[in-house]
Tab-separated table of C-alpha atoms and ligand atoms in Angstrom:
chain	number	residue	atom	x	y	z
A	1	MET	CA	39.842	81.697	24.881
A	2	ASN	CA	40.100	82.220	28.637
A	3	PRO	CA	42.448	85.131	29.342
A	4	LYS	CA	45.370	84.590	31.683
A	5	ILE	CA	44.722	86.098	35.092
A	6	GLY	CA	47.266	87.765	37.342
A	7	ILE	CA	46.587	88.217	41.042
A	8	PHE	CA	48.304	90.439	43.580
A	9	GLY	CA	47.974	88.983	47.057
A	10	ALA	CA	47.825	85.336	48.173
A	11	GLY	CA	45.539	85.857	51.160
A	12	TRP	CA	41.947	84.684	51.526
A	13	VAL	CA	40.621	86.679	48.603
A	14	GLY	CA	43.593	86.245	46.276
A	15	LEU	CA	43.887	82.490	46.785
A	16	VAL	CA	40.173	81.811	46.520
A	17	THR	CA	39.863	84.056	43.447
A	18	GLY	CA	42.884	82.403	41.847
A	19	ALA	CA	41.804	78.859	42.642
A	20	CYS	CA	38.268	79.479	41.393
A	21	PHE	CA	39.345	81.135	38.142
A	22	ALA	CA	41.757	78.242	37.571
A	23	GLU	CA	38.821	75.876	38.135
A	24	LEU	CA	36.916	77.858	35.489
A	25	GLY	CA	39.749	77.162	33.035
A	26	HIS	CA	42.056	80.184	33.312
A	27	GLU	CA	45.782	80.108	33.662
A	28	VAL	CA	46.419	82.025	36.896
A	29	VAL	CA	49.564	83.593	38.327
A	30	ILE	CA	49.398	84.665	41.970
A	31	ARG	CA	52.012	86.989	43.346
A	32	ASP	CA	52.684	87.724	46.994
A	33	VAL	CA	55.472	89.618	48.694
A	34	LEU	CA	55.883	87.096	51.525
A	35	ALA	CA	58.556	84.609	50.512
A	36	GLU	CA	57.429	82.122	53.160
A	37	ARG	CA	53.871	82.190	51.858
A	38	VAL	CA	54.880	81.766	48.232
A	39	GLU	CA	57.267	78.910	49.071
A	40	ALA	CA	54.535	77.142	51.039
A	41	LEU	CA	52.114	77.450	48.144
A	42	GLN	CA	54.712	76.271	45.641
A	43	ALA	CA	55.280	73.231	47.852
A	44	GLY	CA	51.539	72.508	47.895
A	45	ARG	CA	50.866	73.795	51.402
A	46	VAL	CA	47.971	76.183	51.995
A	47	PRO	CA	48.844	78.885	54.514
A	48	LEU	CA	45.297	79.398	55.785
A	49	HIS	CA	42.316	77.320	56.845
A	50	GLU	CA	39.477	77.578	54.355
A	51	PRO	CA	37.218	74.589	53.589
A	52	GLY	CA	37.664	73.232	50.060
A	53	LEU	CA	40.505	75.566	49.129
A	54	ALA	CA	43.360	73.058	49.431
A	55	GLU	CA	41.512	70.570	47.224
A	56	LEU	CA	40.754	73.236	44.621
A	57	LEU	CA	44.356	74.415	44.514
A	58	GLU	CA	45.576	70.842	44.205
A	59	ARG	CA	43.103	69.978	41.461
A	60	ASN	CA	44.162	72.989	39.403
A	61	ARG	CA	47.879	72.803	40.130
A	62	GLU	CA	48.807	72.808	36.462
A	63	ARG	CA	47.027	76.085	35.795
A	64	LEU	CA	48.306	77.877	38.919
A	65	THR	CA	51.662	79.546	39.491
A	66	PHE	CA	52.798	81.212	42.706
A	67	THR	CA	55.505	83.790	42.474
A	68	LEU	CA	57.366	86.584	44.182
A	69	GLU	CA	58.184	88.154	40.826
A	70	LEU	CA	56.254	91.142	39.584
A	71	ASP	CA	57.144	90.385	35.970
A	72	ASP	CA	55.251	87.087	36.057
A	73	VAL	CA	51.952	88.842	36.851
A	74	VAL	CA	52.080	91.946	34.729
A	75	THR	CA	52.017	89.961	31.487
A	76	ALA	CA	48.410	88.961	32.245
A	77	PRO	CA	45.730	90.926	30.390
A	78	VAL	CA	43.588	90.966	33.552
A	79	MET	CA	45.199	91.645	36.936
A	80	PHE	CA	43.236	91.412	40.181
A	81	VAL	CA	44.351	93.419	43.191
A	82	CYS	CA	43.622	91.323	46.301
A	83	VAL	CA	46.023	92.873	48.805
A	84	GLY	CA	45.057	93.754	52.362
A	85	THR	CA	43.532	97.119	53.286
A	86	PRO	CA	43.822	97.139	57.085
A	87	PRO	CA	42.815	100.087	59.242
A	88	THR	CA	45.163	102.926	60.094
A	89	TYR	CA	45.177	104.627	63.502
A	90	SER	CA	42.725	107.219	62.151
A	91	GLY	CA	40.283	104.512	61.063
A	92	ASP	CA	40.864	105.203	57.370
A	93	ALA	CA	41.730	102.197	55.222
A	94	ASP	CA	45.469	101.733	54.802
A	95	LEU	CA	45.897	101.681	51.047
A	96	SER	CA	49.676	101.417	51.048
A	97	ALA	CA	49.666	97.871	49.630
A	98	VAL	CA	47.200	98.932	46.916
A	99	TRP	CA	49.397	101.887	45.963
A	100	THR	CA	52.493	99.706	45.936
A	101	VAL	CA	50.813	97.538	43.316
A	102	VAL	CA	49.776	100.543	41.228
A	103	ASP	CA	53.110	102.338	41.552
A	104	GLN	CA	55.133	99.235	40.710
A	105	LEU	CA	53.310	98.527	37.469
A	106	PRO	CA	55.973	98.762	34.776
A	107	ALA	CA	55.545	100.639	31.498
A	108	LEU	CA	53.161	98.066	30.067
A	109	GLU	CA	52.847	98.081	26.320
A	110	GLU	CA	49.934	95.705	25.886
A	111	ARG	CA	46.439	96.687	26.845
A	112	SER	CA	45.439	95.226	30.215
A	113	ILE	CA	42.954	95.829	33.035
A	114	LEU	CA	43.649	96.332	36.706
A	115	VAL	CA	40.690	94.980	38.688
A	116	MET	CA	40.287	96.075	42.308
A	117	LYS	CA	38.940	93.288	44.532
A	118	SER	CA	40.403	94.709	47.712
A	119	THR	CA	37.855	96.701	49.704
A	120	VAL	CA	38.721	100.357	49.248
A	121	PRO	CA	37.151	103.716	50.100
A	122	VAL	CA	34.891	105.359	47.543
A	123	GLY	CA	37.056	107.529	45.307
A	124	THR	CA	40.022	105.141	45.201
A	125	GLY	CA	39.323	104.061	41.627
A	126	GLU	CA	39.213	107.672	40.485
A	127	LYS	CA	42.595	108.302	42.125
A	128	VAL	CA	44.150	105.175	40.620
A	129	ARG	CA	42.804	106.154	37.185
A	130	THR	CA	44.397	109.593	37.500
A	131	ALA	CA	47.709	108.076	38.650
A	132	LEU	CA	47.770	105.587	35.771
A	133	ASP	CA	46.997	108.324	33.241
A	134	ALA	CA	49.731	110.542	34.693
A	135	ARG	CA	52.241	107.705	34.222
A	136	GLY	CA	51.361	107.231	30.561
A	137	LEU	CA	49.311	104.106	31.334
A	138	ALA	CA	46.015	105.373	29.938
A	139	HIS	CA	45.738	102.124	27.975
A	140	VAL	CA	45.625	100.154	31.250
A	141	GLY	CA	41.965	99.847	32.133
A	142	TYR	CA	40.598	99.950	35.672
A	143	ALA	CA	37.593	98.224	37.175
A	144	SER	CA	36.153	97.874	40.656
A	145	ASN	CA	34.963	94.327	41.310
A	146	PRO	CA	34.439	94.088	45.068
A	147	GLU	CA	34.451	90.677	46.705
A	148	PHE	CA	31.625	89.474	48.954
A	149	LEU	CA	32.904	86.033	49.927
A	150	ALA	CA	32.729	85.049	53.577
A	151	GLU	CA	35.541	83.144	55.233
A	152	GLY	CA	34.472	79.625	56.081
A	153	SER	CA	32.395	79.342	52.896
A	154	ALA	CA	34.629	81.358	50.576
A	155	VAL	CA	34.974	78.840	47.740
A	156	HIS	CA	31.238	78.224	47.636
A	157	ASP	CA	30.519	81.952	47.829
A	158	PHE	CA	32.856	82.700	44.939
A	159	MET	CA	31.370	79.983	42.742
A	160	HIS	CA	27.753	80.801	43.672
A	161	PRO	CA	27.702	84.569	44.175
A	162	ASP	CA	24.453	86.384	44.958
A	163	ARG	CA	25.692	88.962	42.460
A	164	VAL	CA	28.868	90.181	40.839
A	165	VAL	CA	29.453	93.920	40.935
A	166	VAL	CA	31.494	95.502	38.169
A	167	GLY	CA	32.243	99.208	38.017
A	168	ALA	CA	34.466	100.463	35.220
A	169	PHE	CA	35.362	103.667	33.428
A	170	THR	CA	34.670	102.153	29.996
A	171	GLU	CA	32.028	99.784	28.660
A	172	ALA	CA	34.735	97.600	27.148
A	173	ASP	CA	36.489	97.049	30.484
A	174	ALA	CA	33.179	96.333	32.240
A	175	THR	CA	32.313	93.783	29.558
A	176	THR	CA	35.694	92.050	29.851
A	177	VAL	CA	35.470	91.758	33.634
A	178	ALA	CA	31.807	90.699	33.601
A	179	GLY	CA	32.705	88.113	30.956
A	180	LEU	CA	35.045	86.345	33.378
A	181	TYR	CA	32.024	85.446	35.501
A	182	GLU	CA	29.919	84.199	32.591
A	183	PRO	CA	30.240	80.515	33.596
A	184	LEU	CA	28.669	81.329	36.980
A	185	GLU	CA	24.914	81.626	37.266
A	186	THR	CA	24.526	85.047	38.766
A	187	THR	CA	23.364	88.605	38.267
A	188	VAL	CA	26.020	91.078	37.205
A	189	VAL	CA	25.431	94.569	38.564
A	190	ARG	CA	27.127	97.100	36.330
A	191	ALA	CA	27.848	100.391	38.036
A	192	ASP	CA	30.070	103.414	37.886
A	193	VAL	CA	33.299	102.897	39.821
A	194	ALA	CA	32.303	104.982	42.868
A	195	SER	CA	28.968	103.164	43.225
A	196	ALA	CA	30.658	99.760	42.918
A	197	GLU	CA	33.022	100.758	45.716
A	198	MET	CA	30.094	101.952	47.833
A	199	ILE	CA	28.042	98.786	47.255
A	200	LYS	CA	30.685	96.762	49.101
A	201	LEU	CA	30.932	99.167	52.027
A	202	ALA	CA	27.165	99.602	52.280
A	203	ALA	CA	26.503	95.848	52.166
A	204	ASN	CA	28.945	95.218	55.004
A	205	ALA	CA	27.581	98.137	57.035
A	206	PHE	CA	24.041	96.829	56.618
A	207	LEU	CA	25.021	93.345	57.800
A	208	MET	CA	26.749	94.861	60.845
A	209	THR	CA	23.641	96.935	61.518
A	210	ARG	CA	21.465	93.837	61.547
A	211	ILE	CA	23.788	92.107	64.001
A	212	SER	CA	23.996	95.074	66.359
A	213	PHE	CA	20.244	95.525	66.064
A	214	ILE	CA	19.445	91.960	67.107
A	215	ASN	CA	22.091	92.153	69.838
A	216	GLU	CA	20.374	95.205	71.295
A	217	ILE	CA	17.030	93.442	71.041
A	218	ALA	CA	18.673	90.533	72.902
A	219	ASN	CA	19.818	92.852	75.654
A	220	VAL	CA	16.308	94.260	75.983
A	221	CYS	CA	14.966	90.687	75.976
A	222	GLU	CA	17.205	89.945	78.946
A	223	ALA	CA	15.814	92.930	80.787
A	224	THR	CA	12.205	92.091	79.997
A	225	GLY	CA	11.994	88.295	79.977
A	226	ALA	CA	11.552	87.725	76.242
A	227	ASP	CA	13.616	85.203	74.294
A	228	VAL	CA	15.621	86.619	71.414
A	229	VAL	CA	15.804	83.360	69.462
A	230	THR	CA	12.019	83.200	69.299
A	231	VAL	CA	11.848	86.926	68.595
A	232	ALA	CA	14.376	86.663	65.739
A	233	GLU	CA	12.458	83.792	64.211
A	234	GLY	CA	9.219	85.742	64.312
A	235	VAL	CA	10.861	88.863	62.932
A	236	GLY	CA	12.847	87.061	60.245
A	237	LEU	CA	9.778	85.380	58.747
A	238	ASP	CA	8.595	88.788	57.595
A	239	HIS	CA	9.418	88.736	53.875
A	240	ARG	CA	10.377	92.401	54.049
A	241	LEU	CA	13.088	91.576	56.581
A	242	GLY	CA	14.290	88.007	56.015
A	243	PRO	CA	16.047	85.743	58.515
A	244	HIS	CA	19.719	86.490	57.834
A	245	PHE	CA	22.092	88.060	60.308
A	246	LEU	CA	19.544	88.020	63.109
A	247	ARG	CA	21.493	85.732	65.450
A	248	ALA	CA	22.230	87.402	68.713
A	249	GLY	CA	25.658	86.805	70.197
A	250	ILE	CA	28.776	88.471	71.473
A	251	GLY	CA	29.308	90.601	68.418
A	252	TRP	CA	31.148	90.470	65.145
A	253	GLY	CA	34.864	90.380	64.520
A	254	GLY	CA	37.029	89.305	61.635
A	255	SER	CA	39.135	90.848	58.968
A	256	CYS	CA	36.326	92.785	57.282
A	257	PHE	CA	33.449	94.091	59.403
A	258	PRO	CA	35.484	95.937	62.015
A	259	LYS	CA	37.795	97.675	59.585
A	260	ASP	CA	35.229	98.260	56.848
A	261	GLY	CA	32.728	99.693	59.320
A	262	VAL	CA	35.221	102.139	60.738
A	263	ALA	CA	36.537	102.957	57.249
A	264	LEU	CA	33.036	103.853	56.019
A	265	LYS	CA	32.360	105.949	59.118
A	266	GLN	CA	35.682	107.689	58.588
A	267	LEU	CA	35.065	108.123	54.854
A	268	ALA	CA	31.749	109.820	55.631
A	269	SER	CA	33.384	111.964	58.269
A	270	ASN	CA	36.216	112.981	55.902
A	271	SER	CA	33.495	114.027	53.470
A	272	GLY	CA	31.781	116.177	56.126
A	273	TYR	CA	29.031	113.775	57.154
A	274	HIS	CA	28.600	112.249	60.594
A	275	PHE	CA	27.304	108.715	60.012
A	276	GLN	CA	25.469	108.524	63.327
A	277	LEU	CA	23.783	105.178	62.815
A	278	LEU	CA	27.004	103.410	61.864
A	279	ALA	CA	28.808	104.961	64.827
A	280	ALA	CA	26.160	103.480	67.137
A	281	VAL	CA	26.293	100.104	65.378
A	282	ILE	CA	30.036	99.925	66.019
A	283	GLU	CA	29.728	101.022	69.648
A	284	VAL	CA	27.006	98.466	70.336
A	285	ASN	CA	29.324	95.775	69.030
A	286	GLU	CA	32.167	96.858	71.280
A	287	LEU	CA	29.926	96.748	74.348
A	288	GLN	CA	28.443	93.421	73.306
A	289	LYS	CA	31.831	91.692	73.363
A	290	ARG	CA	32.176	92.689	77.012
A	291	ARG	CA	28.760	91.531	78.199
A	292	VAL	CA	30.095	88.065	78.889
A	293	ILE	CA	32.115	89.516	81.760
A	294	GLY	CA	28.938	90.765	83.451
A	295	LYS	CA	27.301	87.368	82.981
A	296	LEU	CA	30.264	85.608	84.574
A	297	GLU	CA	30.345	88.066	87.478
A	298	LYS	CA	26.644	87.572	88.034
A	299	HIS	CA	27.312	83.918	88.851
A	300	LEU	CA	30.868	83.902	90.115
A	301	GLY	CA	31.234	87.250	91.822
A	302	LYS	CA	34.727	88.687	91.401
A	303	LEU	CA	36.614	86.916	88.658
A	304	ALA	CA	40.072	87.131	90.244
A	305	GLY	CA	41.422	83.596	90.578
A	306	LYS	CA	38.455	82.038	88.755
A	307	LYS	CA	39.215	79.605	85.971
A	308	VAL	CA	37.435	80.406	82.755
A	309	ALA	CA	37.517	78.175	79.680
A	310	LEU	CA	37.174	80.014	76.362
A	311	LEU	CA	35.819	77.656	73.726
A	312	GLY	CA	36.643	78.873	70.238
A	313	LEU	CA	39.012	81.691	69.399
A	314	ALA	CA	38.616	82.220	65.632
A	315	PHE	CA	36.212	85.027	64.826
A	316	LYS	CA	33.857	82.430	63.370
A	317	PRO	CA	33.878	78.681	62.731
A	318	ASN	CA	35.656	77.078	59.767
A	319	THR	CA	38.438	79.621	59.707
A	320	ASP	CA	41.673	80.125	61.614
A	321	ASP	CA	41.408	83.893	61.176
A	322	LEU	CA	41.864	85.704	64.485
A	323	ARG	CA	41.787	89.245	63.152
A	324	GLU	CA	39.615	91.348	65.476
A	325	ALA	CA	38.115	88.201	66.990
A	326	PRO	CA	35.850	88.906	70.016
A	327	SER	CA	37.825	86.172	71.822
A	328	LEU	CA	40.846	88.474	71.977
A	329	VAL	CA	38.902	91.241	73.725
A	330	LEU	CA	37.240	88.768	76.029
A	331	ALA	CA	40.474	87.023	76.997
A	332	SER	CA	42.175	90.341	77.683
A	333	ARG	CA	39.276	91.559	79.843
A	334	LEU	CA	39.262	88.306	81.810
A	335	LEU	CA	43.009	88.490	82.393
A	336	ALA	CA	42.632	92.102	83.480
A	337	GLU	CA	40.042	90.964	86.046
A	338	GLY	CA	42.559	88.435	87.369
A	339	ALA	CA	40.871	85.332	85.957
A	340	GLU	CA	42.828	82.313	84.775
A	341	VAL	CA	42.026	81.765	81.128
A	342	ARG	CA	42.369	78.436	79.371
A	343	ALA	CA	41.461	78.512	75.705
A	344	TRP	CA	40.717	75.962	73.016
A	345	ASP	CA	40.269	76.259	69.269
A	346	PRO	CA	40.524	73.422	66.746
A	347	VAL	CA	42.524	75.435	64.197
A	348	ALA	CA	43.321	79.003	65.285
A	349	ASP	CA	46.660	79.507	67.020
A	350	ALA	CA	46.453	82.525	69.316
A	351	SER	CA	49.562	81.742	71.344
A	352	ARG	CA	51.444	84.761	70.027
A	353	LEU	CA	48.497	87.123	70.498
A	354	LEU	CA	47.347	86.118	73.951
A	355	GLN	CA	50.110	86.272	76.522
A	356	GLY	CA	49.028	84.866	79.868
A	357	VAL	CA	46.425	82.483	78.435
A	358	THR	CA	47.059	78.738	78.505
A	359	PHE	CA	45.933	76.612	75.596
A	360	ALA	CA	44.140	73.292	75.640
A	361	ASP	CA	44.148	70.493	73.063
A	362	SER	CA	40.514	69.578	73.490
A	363	VAL	CA	37.259	70.933	74.851
A	364	LEU	CA	37.482	68.533	77.777
A	365	ASP	CA	41.013	69.636	78.567
A	366	ALA	CA	39.907	73.294	78.460
A	367	VAL	CA	36.987	72.873	80.845
A	368	ALA	CA	38.822	70.686	83.369
A	369	ASP	CA	38.434	72.259	86.821
A	370	ALA	CA	36.954	75.427	85.284
A	371	ASP	CA	34.518	77.706	87.093
A	372	ALA	CA	32.870	78.561	83.796
A	373	ALA	CA	32.929	77.587	80.146
A	374	VAL	CA	32.282	80.325	77.610
A	375	ILE	CA	31.257	79.443	74.064
A	376	VAL	CA	32.926	82.079	71.935
A	377	THR	CA	32.922	80.469	68.476
A	378	GLU	CA	30.242	78.032	67.351
A	379	TRP	CA	32.510	75.159	66.355
A	380	ASP	CA	30.767	71.796	65.943
A	381	GLU	CA	32.949	70.312	68.695
A	382	VAL	CA	31.184	72.554	71.237
A	383	ARG	CA	27.640	71.532	70.340
A	384	GLY	CA	27.750	68.617	72.775
A	385	LEU	CA	29.125	70.727	75.627
A	386	ALA	CA	26.241	70.095	78.002
A	387	SER	CA	27.319	66.509	78.701
A	388	ASP	CA	27.846	64.527	81.917
A	389	GLU	CA	31.546	64.256	81.108
A	390	VAL	CA	31.943	68.034	80.894
A	391	ARG	CA	29.841	68.680	84.002
A	392	GLN	CA	31.950	66.272	86.004
A	393	ALA	CA	35.181	67.775	84.697
A	394	MET	CA	34.221	71.337	85.649
A	395	ARG	CA	34.593	72.804	89.101
A	396	ARG	CA	31.281	74.638	88.679
A	397	PRO	CA	28.836	73.726	85.944
A	398	LEU	CA	28.380	77.190	84.449
A	399	ILE	CA	28.051	77.678	80.701
A	400	VAL	CA	27.946	81.142	79.172
A	401	ASP	CA	26.848	80.566	75.612
A	402	GLY	CA	28.013	83.578	73.623
A	403	ARG	CA	26.551	82.210	70.391
A	404	ASN	CA	23.231	80.763	71.599
A	405	LEU	CA	24.441	77.432	70.320
A	406	LEU	CA	22.922	75.167	72.960
A	407	ASP	CA	19.363	74.448	73.935
A	408	PRO	CA	18.964	76.228	77.304
A	409	GLU	CA	16.473	73.718	78.686
A	410	GLN	CA	18.603	70.765	77.686
A	411	ALA	CA	21.694	72.359	79.229
A	412	ARG	CA	19.823	73.088	82.451
A	413	SER	CA	18.342	69.628	82.672
A	414	ALA	CA	21.859	68.242	82.209
A	415	GLY	CA	22.761	70.028	85.435
A	416	PHE	CA	24.356	73.199	84.098
A	417	THR	CA	23.687	76.781	84.962
A	418	TYR	CA	23.150	78.248	81.528
A	419	GLU	CA	23.406	81.841	80.347
A	420	GLY	CA	22.817	82.634	76.706
A	421	ILE	CA	22.497	85.987	74.990
A	422	GLY	CA	18.988	87.399	75.227
A	423	ARG	CA	17.528	84.204	76.636
A	424	ALA	CA	15.622	83.709	79.844
A	425	ALA	CA	18.105	83.881	82.736
A	426	SER	CA	18.792	80.809	84.829
A	427	PRO	CA	18.016	80.888	88.541
A	428	LEU	CA	21.114	81.790	90.558
A	429	ALA	CA	20.171	79.292	93.253
A	430	ALA	CA	20.979	76.402	90.937
A	431	LEU	CA	24.693	76.984	91.210
A	432	PRO	CA	26.599	75.442	94.097
A	433	GLU	CA	29.669	76.926	95.750
A	434	THR	CA	29.418	80.438	94.364
A	435	GLU	CA	30.332	83.539	96.284
A	436	GLU	CA	27.874	86.347	96.728
A	437	PRO	CA	27.033	87.324	93.136
A	438	ALA	CA	27.852	90.839	92.006
A	439	ALA	CA	25.085	93.111	90.788
A	440	GLN	CA	24.724	92.558	87.068
A	441	GLN	CA	26.111	95.425	85.089
A	442	PRO	CA	27.923	95.781	81.824
A	443	THR	CA	31.666	95.679	82.392
A	444	PRO	CA	33.573	98.411	80.575
B	1	LIG	N1	38.936	87.975	53.971
B	1	LIG	C1	37.701	88.198	53.597
B	1	LIG	O1	36.760	87.535	54.044
B	1	LIG	C2	37.386	89.279	52.587
B	1	LIG	C3	36.142	89.277	51.947
B	1	LIG	C4	35.867	90.271	51.027
B	1	LIG	C5	36.799	91.264	50.774
B	1	LIG	N2	37.987	91.261	51.427
B	1	LIG	C6	38.960	92.319	51.123
B	1	LIG	O2	39.933	91.786	50.233
B	1	LIG	C7	41.218	92.327	50.545
B	1	LIG	C8	42.184	91.204	50.864
B	1	LIG	O3	41.714	90.546	52.010
B	1	LIG	P1	42.390	89.190	52.531
B	1	LIG	O4	41.591	88.750	53.695
B	1	LIG	O5	42.592	88.275	51.389
B	1	LIG	O6	43.799	89.773	53.018
B	1	LIG	P2	45.072	88.972	53.516
B	1	LIG	O7	45.749	89.846	54.475
B	1	LIG	O8	44.676	87.587	53.911
B	1	LIG	O9	45.973	88.836	52.203
B	1	LIG	C9	46.578	89.916	51.568
B	1	LIG	C10	47.868	89.419	50.922
B	1	LIG	O10	48.403	90.447	50.092
B	1	LIG	C11	49.814	90.351	50.163
B	1	LIG	N3	50.427	91.570	49.625
B	1	LIG	C12	50.668	92.749	50.242
B	1	LIG	N4	51.258	93.618	49.396
B	1	LIG	C13	51.384	92.974	48.210
B	1	LIG	C14	51.903	93.357	46.925
B	1	LIG	N5	52.404	94.563	46.699
B	1	LIG	N6	51.875	92.445	45.939
B	1	LIG	C15	51.373	91.215	46.162
B	1	LIG	N7	50.861	90.803	47.340
B	1	LIG	C16	50.877	91.683	48.345
B	1	LIG	C17	50.062	90.083	51.627
B	1	LIG	O11	51.368	89.588	51.848
B	1	LIG	C18	48.970	89.067	51.940
B	1	LIG	O12	49.392	87.744	51.739
B	1	LIG	C19	41.000	93.308	51.674
B	1	LIG	O13	40.797	94.586	51.141
B	1	LIG	C20	39.732	92.814	52.326
B	1	LIG	O14	39.017	93.830	52.970
B	1	LIG	C21	38.322	90.277	52.319
């Protein structure tokens, strides 16, 4: 029989995990501490934008319960911890929500397993084990089962995982947790708890490294006349390297990479090791977000009083997640330079985060009378940006394509001045009405 599953946290990971286990036939109870969130879910509203999730929750309504009550969850023989682990000022992961869950566990009599899906520093499982033992909860098992889903394709990723990682202190607990994934066709990697925790951090760090690597190659391409899209294709066909995460752009953001990268760097540092490569990977990303400013200045001169349309605000398409989105850094830098910023996103609402920015209902509304349009997030709606309609609506036909979404030649032949990332630069002469361009330099 499918065991009942309890879940702490109704965010991206908790909801997707809960909905998917319900789809696999489990009764699932999801607890959150936000009354508003729980009420919305009880009323059939999904508090976040994730393709396929609303349908999955609706289809499995009868097997899913949303609650504020701790007691409803702790009766489950398997309890997943899916609470947030945001960064602290020091860069360490903030584990306060994780510890709240552990500390609030009542004196359970039945045997159960606490399964950590939240991303936590290596050594957390060991500490939780010790705390449970000290509270007379030695019969409560513990397993690390990190989550690798990506927002925007989370439901698919959960149902079709590349692998499932299970680290436990006992064989029996590992077998129980691995058994939950039996209906999915995948490889289960069994590990000790510390290694399971490290697999998640290392995988994220490696993905970030690939992005920063190709972004640096893009920057060198710009300086030397090569084209990074062609370069990435040629590099990615090497079977030892593969094509993934070799798309140059304006850097990563989101709820995971930024905090997990810094947390791993900090974890290493706390353990006496300076993780030099990761430090550089993070710094490259910070600088990359700001390169758009230099590209705009190259064509527009000083940005004070210039109207810039930011197209896309979410950290990637198919999500409304704005956590650490490059758009936030970019908008703030533009405002600091005195530019007027008009932003558009089909789902993300940044009105509370971005004071001083005005928001548009459509791409066309955003670019109206603009001196430049910047593609920040590769939403489908932006793919047709290089159109007559857009060119006529803009004050100057300048596109800075932060995601290399458009075909440069097509954009140029449609009458735009086009700047991508790591692509051959467009001739400055093509742009009418510009002031004397500033020397191109990275803006701090
Ligand atoms: N979002 C992703 O793409 C992703 C992918 C893989 C792993 N992760 C990791 O999974 C964890 C959760 O991420 P998320 O994006 O789902 O976070 P989130 O912020 O979207 O959701 C966390 C939820 O936990 C709730 N919560 C806090 N304390 C609680 C408690 N004591 N009991 C019950 N609920 C509580 C919060 O109210 C919130 O709704 C993080 O550690 C994250 O790093 C996230």
